[in-house]
Amino acid sequence: MPSNIVPSNIPDIVIGRLPIYLRALTRLEQEGREVTSSHELGQRLGISSAQIRKDLSHFGGFGKQGTGYQISYLIDQLKQVLKIDREWDVALVGAGDLGHAVANYRGFSDRGFRIVAVFDNDSAKIGQAVGKLTVRAFSEMEAFVREHNIKVAMIAVPAQNAQDVADQLIKAGVRAILNYAPISLNVPTGVYVQYIDPVVHLQRMTYYLD
Amino acid sequence: MPSNIVPSNIPDIVIGRLPIYLRALTRLEQEGREVTSSHELGQRLGISSAQIRKDLSHFGGFGKQGTGYQISYLIDQLKQVLKIDREWDVALVGAGDLGHAVANYRGFSDRGFRIVAVFDNDSAKIGQAVGKLTVRAFSEMEAFVREHNIKVAMIAVPAQNAQDVADQLIKAGVRAILNYAPISLNVPTGVYVQYIDPVVHLQRMTYYLD
């Protein structure tokens, strides 16, 4: 969830499910399907069909009772709602193992995001290739982000550096941060943070194990 | 959420928040704090204090009205509920950039998990060091998982191999899979899957941007 007050009357928990719906719908489309139902989506996702219908009704409802959802139309609508009917330039900070893995991840580009720069403060890494990009000096980051009007960033640096990196990104205009470092970030109102924390996911599953 | 029916009457969405509470409480404890409140937790997490009290009440309620929560007691209770009052052995499959990053992540060991083996099918990687471990051949995986009674695994292989890896893990006895590959896995009832998908988190934030 974003760390600040939600500027909208749609519950953040609903917003959080929309990318999941979008991913499932995209997969259905790749399978050659044209129409789906809340029942089918629910089965694929482990979410009740009633919940899915209710979530989508916040946006006016994209389907008609009994006829299901037109997949391509629903995909377009969700992309508009999530503002990924455009492509967001993304700055990646950290060019270690994780930074490399993130930079080489192929799932960004057709889903609304494009990594346009990678920064690190290790002089051994600066100038090296990471995917199709060249690692830039951390000292160039603020000017670059400002100049290119970058609003989205990913932090893949050690925990002890993450808050400092976040502060500089925010100062340069970044408003959405995906943080891979295992530490909570303090950010001002109007800036959003999401965390990639594998342990949270593991702990959620062990609850169900014997 | 788990992909299957929840064997309990506590909503999965509640279970999903408990690791977040645990992380915040652990951080408070590291800051030297002994007592907190649903209000303070809520402010740190962007969740309403009423929601937090309601979530915790599913487990009998760990605090008294007006006196707040004893942090160390609540941490112990949450660890018991999430079954991480023990340490789970974890198999990691995939020794590429991402596998290395996961293997070197320092946040597992004191939070209930210990990576005990890394597998890959690339002969150039087998025998190489990854953190403190040595990459084992994928062909050894099933026997190893079975012999060591491993119930938890992480998949960090290319999307096209992920389902096959999952099938073999499950056949060997794994019941909880954290999947980094950008593909949905089909698993039988009683097996749980969680996904690490950075794009889902990015899309959730762009909704709030201009």
CSV table of C-alpha atoms in Angstrom, one decimal:
chain,number,residue,atom,x,y,z
A,1,MET,CA,0.0,0.0,0.0
A,2,PRO,CA,1.2,3.5,-0.5
A,3,SER,CA,2.6,5.1,2.6
A,4,ASN,CA,0.4,8.1,2.4
A,5,ILE,CA,-3.2,9.2,2.1
A,6,VAL,CA,-4.9,7.9,-1.0
A,7,PRO,CA,-6.0,10.7,-3.2
A,8,SER,CA,-9.2,9.0,-4.3
A,9,ASN,CA,-12.2,7.2,-2.8
A,10,ILE,CA,-11.3,3.8,-4.2
A,11,PRO,CA,-9.8,1.6,-1.5
A,12,ASP,CA,-6.1,1.0,-2.0
A,13,ILE,CA,-6.7,-2.7,-1.5
A,14,VAL,CA,-8.8,-2.6,-4.7
A,15,ILE,CA,-6.1,-0.7,-6.6
A,16,GLY,CA,-3.7,-3.4,-5.5
A,17,ARG,CA,-5.7,-6.1,-7.1
A,18,LEU,CA,-6.0,-4.4,-10.5
A,19,PRO,CA,-2.5,-5.3,-11.7
A,20,ILE,CA,-3.2,-8.9,-10.7
A,21,TYR,CA,-6.3,-8.9,-12.8
A,22,LEU,CA,-4.4,-7.2,-15.7
A,23,ARG,CA,-1.7,-9.9,-15.6
A,24,ALA,CA,-4.3,-12.7,-15.7
A,25,LEU,CA,-6.2,-11.1,-18.5
A,26,THR,CA,-3.0,-10.5,-20.5
A,27,ARG,CA,-2.2,-14.2,-20.1
A,28,LEU,CA,-5.7,-15.2,-21.2
A,29,GLU,CA,-5.3,-13.0,-24.3
A,30,GLN,CA,-1.9,-14.6,-25.0
A,31,GLU,CA,-3.7,-17.9,-24.9
A,32,GLY,CA,-6.0,-16.7,-27.7
A,33,ARG,CA,-9.0,-16.0,-25.6
A,34,GLU,CA,-11.4,-13.2,-26.3
A,35,VAL,CA,-14.0,-13.4,-23.5
A,36,THR,CA,-13.7,-14.3,-19.8
A,37,SER,CA,-15.9,-14.2,-16.7
A,38,SER,CA,-15.4,-13.1,-13.1
A,39,HIS,CA,-15.9,-16.8,-12.3
A,40,GLU,CA,-13.0,-17.9,-14.5
A,41,LEU,CA,-10.7,-15.0,-13.3
A,42,GLY,CA,-11.6,-15.9,-9.7
A,43,GLN,CA,-10.6,-19.5,-10.2
A,44,ARG,CA,-7.3,-18.6,-11.7
A,45,LEU,CA,-6.5,-16.1,-9.0
A,46,GLY,CA,-8.0,-17.6,-5.9
A,47,ILE,CA,-10.3,-14.6,-5.5
A,48,SER,CA,-14.1,-14.8,-5.3
A,49,SER,CA,-16.0,-13.9,-8.4
A,50,ALA,CA,-18.1,-11.6,-6.3
A,51,GLN,CA,-15.0,-9.7,-5.2
A,52,ILE,CA,-13.8,-9.3,-8.7
A,53,ARG,CA,-17.2,-8.0,-9.9
A,54,LYS,CA,-17.2,-5.6,-7.0
A,55,ASP,CA,-13.7,-4.4,-7.6
A,56,LEU,CA,-14.3,-3.7,-11.3
A,57,SER,CA,-17.6,-2.0,-10.5
A,58,HIS,CA,-15.6,0.9,-8.9
A,59,PHE,CA,-14.7,1.9,-12.4
A,60,GLY,CA,-18.2,1.7,-13.8
A,61,GLY,CA,-18.2,-2.1,-14.5
A,62,PHE,CA,-16.6,-3.3,-17.6
A,63,GLY,CA,-18.9,-6.3,-18.3
A,64,LYS,CA,-22.5,-7.1,-18.8
A,65,GLN,CA,-24.4,-9.6,-16.6
A,66,GLY,CA,-24.3,-13.0,-18.2
A,67,THR,CA,-22.1,-12.1,-21.2
A,68,GLY,CA,-18.7,-11.9,-19.5
A,69,TYR,CA,-15.9,-9.5,-20.1
A,70,GLN,CA,-14.3,-8.7,-23.4
A,71,ILE,CA,-10.7,-9.3,-22.6
A,72,SER,CA,-9.0,-6.8,-24.9
A,73,TYR,CA,-11.5,-4.0,-23.8
A,74,LEU,CA,-11.0,-4.8,-20.1
A,75,ILE,CA,-7.2,-4.8,-20.6
A,76,ASP,CA,-7.3,-1.4,-22.2
A,77,GLN,CA,-9.6,0.0,-19.5
A,78,LEU,CA,-7.4,-1.3,-16.7
A,79,LYS,CA,-4.3,0.1,-18.4
A,80,GLN,CA,-5.9,3.5,-18.5
A,81,VAL,CA,-7.0,3.3,-14.8
A,82,LEU,CA,-3.5,2.3,-13.8
A,83,LYS,CA,-2.0,4.9,-16.1
A,84,ILE,CA,0.1,2.4,-17.9
A,85,ASP,CA,-1.5,3.2,-21.3
A,86,ARG,CA,1.8,5.2,-21.5
A,87,GLU,CA,5.4,4.1,-20.8
A,88,TRP,CA,7.1,5.3,-17.6
A,89,ASP,CA,10.9,5.9,-17.6
A,90,VAL,CA,12.4,4.3,-14.6
A,91,ALA,CA,15.7,4.9,-12.8
A,92,LEU,CA,17.4,1.9,-11.3
A,93,VAL,CA,19.8,2.5,-8.4
A,94,GLY,CA,22.3,-0.3,-7.6
A,95,ALA,CA,24.2,-2.4,-10.1
A,96,GLY,CA,25.0,-5.5,-7.9
A,97,ASP,CA,23.6,-9.0,-8.4
A,98,LEU,CA,20.1,-7.7,-7.8
A,99,GLY,CA,20.5,-4.6,-9.9
A,100,HIS,CA,21.7,-6.8,-12.8
A,101,ALA,CA,18.7,-9.2,-12.3
A,102,VAL,CA,16.3,-6.3,-12.3
A,103,ALA,CA,17.9,-4.6,-15.3
A,104,ASN,CA,17.7,-7.9,-17.3
A,105,TYR,CA,14.2,-8.7,-16.3
A,106,ARG,CA,12.2,-8.8,-19.5
A,107,GLY,CA,8.8,-8.2,-18.0
A,108,PHE,CA,8.9,-4.4,-17.7
A,109,SER,CA,8.8,-3.1,-21.3
A,110,ASP,CA,5.4,-4.3,-22.5
A,111,ARG,CA,3.8,-3.6,-19.1
A,112,GLY,CA,4.3,0.2,-18.9
A,113,PHE,CA,7.9,0.6,-17.7
A,114,ARG,CA,11.3,1.2,-19.3
A,115,ILE,CA,14.5,1.3,-17.3
A,116,VAL,CA,16.4,4.2,-18.8
A,117,ALA,CA,19.4,4.5,-16.4
A,118,VAL,CA,21.3,2.5,-13.9
A,119,PHE,CA,23.3,4.2,-11.1
A,120,ASP,CA,25.9,3.0,-8.7
A,121,ASN,CA,28.6,4.5,-6.5
A,122,ASP,CA,31.1,1.8,-7.0
A,123,SER,CA,33.8,3.1,-9.4
A,124,ALA,CA,34.5,-0.5,-10.5
A,125,LYS,CA,30.9,-0.8,-11.7
A,126,ILE,CA,30.6,2.7,-13.3
A,127,GLY,CA,30.9,2.4,-17.1
A,128,GLN,CA,30.2,-1.3,-17.1
A,129,ALA,CA,27.3,-2.7,-19.2
A,130,VAL,CA,24.1,-3.8,-17.4
A,131,GLY,CA,21.8,-5.3,-20.0
A,132,LYS,CA,21.6,-2.6,-22.7
A,133,LEU,CA,22.6,0.2,-20.4
A,134,THR,CA,25.9,1.5,-19.0
A,135,VAL,CA,26.2,2.1,-15.3
A,136,ARG,CA,26.3,5.8,-14.4
A,137,ALA,CA,27.9,7.4,-11.4
A,138,PHE,CA,25.6,7.9,-8.5
A,139,SER,CA,26.8,11.5,-8.4
A,140,GLU,CA,25.0,12.1,-11.8
A,141,MET,CA,21.7,10.7,-10.6
A,142,GLU,CA,20.0,13.8,-9.3
A,143,ALA,CA,20.7,15.8,-12.4
A,144,PHE,CA,19.7,13.0,-14.7
A,145,VAL,CA,16.4,12.3,-13.0
A,146,ARG,CA,15.5,15.9,-13.0
A,147,GLU,CA,16.5,16.5,-16.6
A,148,HIS,CA,14.6,13.5,-17.9
A,149,ASN,CA,11.6,14.1,-15.6
A,150,ILE,CA,11.7,10.6,-14.1
A,151,LYS,CA,9.0,9.9,-11.7
A,152,VAL,CA,9.5,6.2,-11.0
A,153,ALA,CA,12.6,4.5,-9.5
A,154,MET,CA,13.8,1.2,-8.2
A,155,ILE,CA,16.2,0.9,-5.3
A,156,ALA,CA,18.5,-2.2,-5.2
A,157,VAL,CA,21.2,-1.0,-2.9
A,158,PRO,CA,22.3,-2.3,0.6
A,159,ALA,CA,19.8,-1.5,3.4
A,160,GLN,CA,22.1,1.1,5.0
A,161,ASN,CA,22.2,3.2,1.8
A,162,ALA,CA,18.5,3.0,0.9
A,163,GLN,CA,17.1,6.0,2.8
A,164,ASP,CA,19.8,8.3,1.4
A,165,VAL,CA,19.2,7.1,-2.1
A,166,ALA,CA,15.5,7.6,-1.6
A,167,ASP,CA,16.0,11.1,-0.3
A,168,GLN,CA,18.0,12.1,-3.3
A,169,LEU,CA,15.6,10.5,-5.7
A,170,ILE,CA,12.6,12.3,-4.1
A,171,LYS,CA,14.6,15.6,-4.1
A,172,ALA,CA,15.1,15.2,-7.9
A,173,GLY,CA,11.3,14.6,-8.5
A,174,VAL,CA,10.7,10.9,-8.1
A,175,ARG,CA,7.2,10.1,-6.7
A,176,ALA,CA,7.1,6.3,-6.9
A,177,ILE,CA,9.8,4.0,-5.5
A,178,LEU,CA,10.0,0.2,-5.6
A,179,ASN,CA,12.4,-0.7,-2.8
A,180,TYR,CA,14.2,-4.0,-2.8
A,181,ALA,CA,16.3,-3.1,0.3
A,182,PRO,CA,15.0,-4.8,3.4
A,183,ILE,CA,14.3,-1.5,5.2
A,184,SER,CA,11.3,0.8,5.6
A,185,LEU,CA,11.7,4.1,3.9
A,186,ASN,CA,10.4,7.4,5.3
A,187,VAL,CA,8.9,9.5,2.5
A,188,PRO,CA,6.9,12.7,2.4
A,189,THR,CA,3.2,12.9,1.5
A,190,GLY,CA,2.6,12.4,-2.2
A,191,VAL,CA,5.5,9.9,-2.6
A,192,TYR,CA,4.6,6.2,-2.9
A,193,VAL,CA,6.7,3.3,-1.8
A,194,GLN,CA,6.3,-0.4,-2.5
A,195,TYR,CA,8.5,-3.1,-1.1
A,196,ILE,CA,9.8,-6.3,-2.6
A,197,ASP,CA,10.4,-8.5,0.5
A,198,PRO,CA,10.5,-12.2,-0.2
A,199,VAL,CA,10.3,-13.1,3.5
A,200,VAL,CA,6.8,-11.5,3.8
A,201,HIS,CA,5.6,-13.9,1.1
A,202,LEU,CA,7.3,-16.9,2.6
A,203,GLN,CA,5.8,-16.2,6.0
A,204,ARG,CA,2.4,-15.8,4.5
A,205,MET,CA,2.6,-19.4,3.2
A,206,THR,CA,4.1,-21.1,6.2
A,207,TYR,CA,1.0,-20.1,8.1
A,208,TYR,CA,-0.8,-22.8,6.0
A,209,LEU,CA,1.8,-25.5,6.4
A,210,ASP,CA,1.8,-28.2,9.1
B,1,MET,CA,-2.9,-15.1,-1.9
B,2,PRO,CA,-2.6,-18.9,-1.9
B,3,SER,CA,-3.9,-20.4,-5.0
B,4,ASN,CA,-6.1,-22.9,-3.2
B,5,ILE,CA,-8.8,-23.1,-0.6
B,6,VAL,CA,-7.7,-21.7,2.8
B,7,PRO,CA,-7.8,-24.4,5.5
B,8,SER,CA,-9.0,-22.0,8.2
B,9,ASN,CA,-11.7,-19.4,8.9
B,10,ILE,CA,-9.3,-16.5,9.0
B,11,PRO,CA,-9.4,-14.5,5.8
B,12,ASP,CA,-6.2,-14.9,3.8
B,13,ILE,CA,-6.1,-11.1,3.4
B,14,VAL,CA,-5.6,-10.9,7.2
B,15,ILE,CA,-2.8,-13.6,7.1
B,16,GLY,CA,-1.2,-11.5,4.4
B,17,ARG,CA,-0.9,-8.5,6.7
B,18,LEU,CA,0.6,-10.4,9.6
B,19,PRO,CA,4.1,-10.5,8.2
B,20,ILE,CA,3.9,-6.7,7.6
B,21,TYR,CA,3.0,-6.2,11.2
B,22,LEU,CA,5.8,-8.5,12.3
B,23,ARG,CA,8.3,-6.6,10.2
B,24,ALA,CA,7.2,-3.2,11.7
B,25,LEU,CA,7.2,-4.6,15.2
B,26,THR,CA,10.7,-6.1,14.8
B,27,ARG,CA,11.9,-2.7,13.6
B,28,LEU,CA,10.4,-1.0,16.6
B,29,GLU,CA,12.1,-3.5,18.9
B,30,GLN,CA,15.4,-2.8,17.1
B,31,GLU,CA,14.8,0.9,17.9
B,32,GLY,CA,14.7,-0.1,21.5
B,33,ARG,CA,10.9,0.3,22.0
B,34,GLU,CA,8.9,-2.0,24.3
B,35,VAL,CA,5.3,-0.9,23.8
B,36,THR,CA,3.4,0.3,20.7
B,37,SER,CA,-0.2,1.0,19.8
B,38,SER,CA,-2.4,0.1,16.8
B,39,HIS,CA,-2.4,3.8,16.1
B,40,GLU,CA,1.4,4.0,15.8
B,41,LEU,CA,1.6,0.8,13.8
B,42,GLY,CA,-1.1,2.1,11.5
B,43,GLN,CA,0.7,5.3,10.9
B,44,ARG,CA,3.9,3.5,10.1
B,45,LEU,CA,2.1,1.1,7.7
B,46,GLY,CA,-0.6,3.2,6.1
B,47,ILE,CA,-3.2,0.9,7.5
B,48,SER,CA,-6.1,2.1,9.8
B,49,SER,CA,-5.7,1.4,13.5
B,50,ALA,CA,-9.2,-0.2,13.5
B,51,GLN,CA,-8.0,-2.6,10.8
B,52,ILE,CA,-5.0,-3.6,12.8
B,53,ARG,CA,-7.0,-4.2,16.0
B,54,LYS,CA,-9.5,-6.2,14.0
B,55,ASP,CA,-6.8,-8.3,12.3
B,56,LEU,CA,-5.1,-9.1,15.6
B,57,SER,CA,-8.4,-9.9,17.3
B,58,HIS,CA,-8.7,-13.0,15.1
B,59,PHE,CA,-6.0,-14.5,17.2
B,60,GLY,CA,-7.5,-13.6,20.6
B,61,GLY,CA,-6.2,-10.1,20.7
B,62,PHE,CA,-2.7,-9.4,21.9
B,63,GLY,CA,-3.2,-6.1,23.6
B,64,LYS,CA,-5.4,-4.5,26.3
B,65,GLN,CA,-7.6,-1.5,25.6
B,66,GLY,CA,-5.6,1.7,26.4
B,67,THR,CA,-2.3,0.1,27.4
B,68,GLY,CA,-1.0,-0.8,23.9
B,69,TYR,CA,0.8,-3.9,22.7
B,70,GLN,CA,3.9,-5.4,24.4
B,71,ILE,CA,6.1,-5.5,21.4
B,72,SER,CA,8.2,-8.6,22.3
B,73,TYR,CA,5.1,-10.6,23.3
B,74,LEU,CA,3.3,-9.6,20.1
B,75,ILE,CA,6.3,-10.6,18.0
B,76,ASP,CA,6.5,-14.0,19.7
B,77,GLN,CA,2.8,-14.6,19.2
B,78,LEU,CA,2.9,-13.6,15.5
B,79,LYS,CA,5.9,-15.9,14.9
B,80,GLN,CA,3.9,-18.7,16.4
B,81,VAL,CA,0.8,-18.0,14.3
B,82,LEU,CA,2.9,-17.7,11.1
B,83,LYS,CA,4.9,-20.9,12.2
B,84,ILE,CA,8.2,-19.1,12.0
B,85,ASP,CA,9.0,-19.8,15.6
B,86,ARG,CA,11.0,-22.5,13.9
B,87,GLU,CA,13.5,-22.3,10.9
B,88,TRP,CA,12.4,-23.6,7.5
B,89,ASP,CA,14.9,-25.1,5.2
B,90,VAL,CA,14.5,-23.6,1.7
B,91,ALA,CA,15.6,-24.9,-1.7
B,92,LEU,CA,16.6,-22.3,-4.3
B,93,VAL,CA,16.3,-23.2,-7.9
B,94,GLY,CA,18.2,-21.0,-10.4
B,95,ALA,CA,21.8,-19.7,-10.0
B,96,GLY,CA,21.7,-16.8,-12.4
B,97,ASP,CA,21.9,-13.1,-11.4
B,98,LEU,CA,18.6,-13.3,-9.5
B,99,GLY,CA,19.5,-16.6,-7.8
B,100,HIS,CA,22.8,-15.0,-6.7
B,101,ALA,CA,20.9,-12.0,-5.4
B,102,VAL,CA,18.4,-14.2,-3.5
B,103,ALA,CA,21.1,-16.5,-2.1
B,104,ASN,CA,23.1,-13.5,-0.8
B,105,TYR,CA,20.0,-11.7,0.6
B,106,ARG,CA,20.7,-11.4,4.4
B,107,GLY,CA,17.1,-11.0,5.5
B,108,PHE,CA,16.1,-14.7,5.5
B,109,SER,CA,17.9,-16.3,8.4
B,110,ASP,CA,16.6,-14.4,11.4
B,111,ARG,CA,13.1,-14.4,10.0
B,112,GLY,CA,12.4,-18.1,9.8
B,113,PHE,CA,14.1,-19.3,6.7
B,114,ARG,CA,17.5,-20.8,5.7
B,115,ILE,CA,18.5,-21.5,2.1
B,116,VAL,CA,20.1,-25.0,2.3
B,117,ALA,CA,20.7,-25.7,-1.4
B,118,VAL,CA,20.9,-24.0,-4.7
B,119,PHE,CA,20.2,-26.0,-8.0
B,120,ASP,CA,20.8,-25.2,-11.6
B,121,ASN,CA,20.9,-27.1,-14.8
B,122,ASP,CA,23.8,-25.2,-16.4
B,123,SER,CA,26.9,-27.3,-16.2
B,124,ALA,CA,29.0,-24.1,-16.1
B,125,LYS,CA,27.3,-23.1,-12.8
B,126,ILE,CA,27.2,-26.5,-11.1
B,127,GLY,CA,30.0,-26.6,-8.5
B,128,GLN,CA,30.4,-22.8,-8.3
B,129,ALA,CA,29.9,-21.0,-5.1
B,130,VAL,CA,26.8,-18.9,-4.4
B,131,GLY,CA,27.1,-17.2,-1.1
B,132,LYS,CA,28.1,-20.0,1.3
B,133,LEU,CA,26.6,-22.7,-0.8
B,134,THR,CA,27.7,-24.7,-3.8
B,135,VAL,CA,25.5,-25.0,-6.9
B,136,ARG,CA,24.1,-28.5,-7.2
B,137,ALA,CA,22.9,-30.2,-10.4
B,138,PHE,CA,19.2,-29.9,-11.1
B,139,SER,CA,19.1,-33.6,-11.5
B,140,GLU,CA,19.9,-34.0,-7.8
B,141,MET,CA,17.1,-31.8,-6.7
B,142,GLU,CA,14.2,-34.2,-6.3
B,143,ALA,CA,16.2,-36.6,-4.2
B,144,PHE,CA,17.8,-33.9,-2.1
B,145,VAL,CA,14.4,-32.2,-1.4
B,146,ARG,CA,12.9,-35.5,-0.4
B,147,GLU,CA,15.8,-36.6,1.7
B,148,HIS,CA,15.9,-33.3,3.7
B,149,ASN,CA,12.1,-33.1,3.9
B,150,ILE,CA,12.2,-29.6,2.4
B,151,LYS,CA,8.7,-28.0,2.2
B,152,VAL,CA,9.6,-24.5,1.0
B,153,ALA,CA,11.3,-23.5,-2.3
B,154,MET,CA,12.1,-20.4,-4.3
B,155,ILE,CA,12.1,-20.5,-8.1
B,156,ALA,CA,14.4,-18.1,-9.9
B,157,VAL,CA,14.6,-19.7,-13.4
B,158,PRO,CA,13.5,-18.4,-16.8
B,159,ALA,CA,9.7,-18.3,-17.3
B,160,GLN,CA,9.7,-21.2,-19.7
B,161,ASN,CA,11.3,-23.6,-17.2
B,162,ALA,CA,9.3,-22.5,-14.1
B,163,GLN,CA,6.3,-24.9,-14.4
B,164,ASP,CA,8.6,-27.9,-14.9
B,165,VAL,CA,10.7,-26.9,-11.9
B,166,ALA,CA,7.6,-26.4,-9.8
B,167,ASP,CA,6.2,-29.8,-10.8
B,168,GLN,CA,9.4,-31.6,-9.7
B,169,LEU,CA,9.6,-29.7,-6.5
B,170,ILE,CA,6.0,-30.6,-5.6
B,171,LYS,CA,6.5,-34.2,-6.6
B,172,ALA,CA,9.4,-34.2,-4.1
B,173,GLY,CA,7.2,-32.8,-1.3
B,174,VAL,CA,7.5,-29.0,-1.5
B,175,ARG,CA,4.3,-27.3,-0.4
B,176,ALA,CA,5.2,-23.6,-0.5
B,177,ILE,CA,6.8,-21.9,-3.6
B,178,LEU,CA,7.9,-18.4,-4.0
B,179,ASN,CA,8.1,-17.8,-7.7
B,180,TYR,CA,10.2,-15.1,-9.2
B,181,ALA,CA,9.5,-16.2,-12.8
B,182,PRO,CA,7.0,-13.9,-14.5
B,183,ILE,CA,4.5,-16.7,-15.1
B,184,SER,CA,1.5,-18.2,-13.2
B,185,LEU,CA,2.1,-21.7,-11.9
B,186,ASN,CA,-0.5,-24.4,-11.8
B,187,VAL,CA,-0.3,-26.3,-8.5
B,188,PRO,CA,-2.5,-28.9,-6.8
B,189,THR,CA,-4.6,-28.3,-3.8
B,190,GLY,CA,-2.6,-28.0,-0.6
B,191,VAL,CA,0.4,-26.3,-2.4
B,192,TYR,CA,0.8,-22.6,-2.0
B,193,VAL,CA,2.4,-20.1,-4.4
B,194,GLN,CA,3.4,-16.5,-4.0
B,195,TYR,CA,4.8,-14.3,-6.7
B,196,ILE,CA,7.5,-11.7,-6.7
B,197,ASP,CA,6.5,-9.5,-9.6
B,198,PRO,CA,7.9,-6.0,-9.5
B,199,VAL,CA,5.6,-4.7,-12.3
B,200,VAL,CA,2.5,-5.4,-10.1
B,201,HIS,CA,4.0,-3.1,-7.5
B,202,LEU,CA,5.0,-0.4,-10.0
B,203,GLN,CA,1.5,-0.4,-11.6
B,204,ARG,CA,-0.1,-0.1,-8.2
B,205,MET,CA,1.8,3.2,-7.7
B,206,THR,CA,1.4,4.7,-11.1
B,207,TYR,CA,-2.4,4.8,-10.4
B,208,TYR,CA,-1.6,7.5,-7.9
B,209,LEU,CA,0.7,9.6,-10.1
B,210,ASP,CA,-0.4,12.4,-12.4
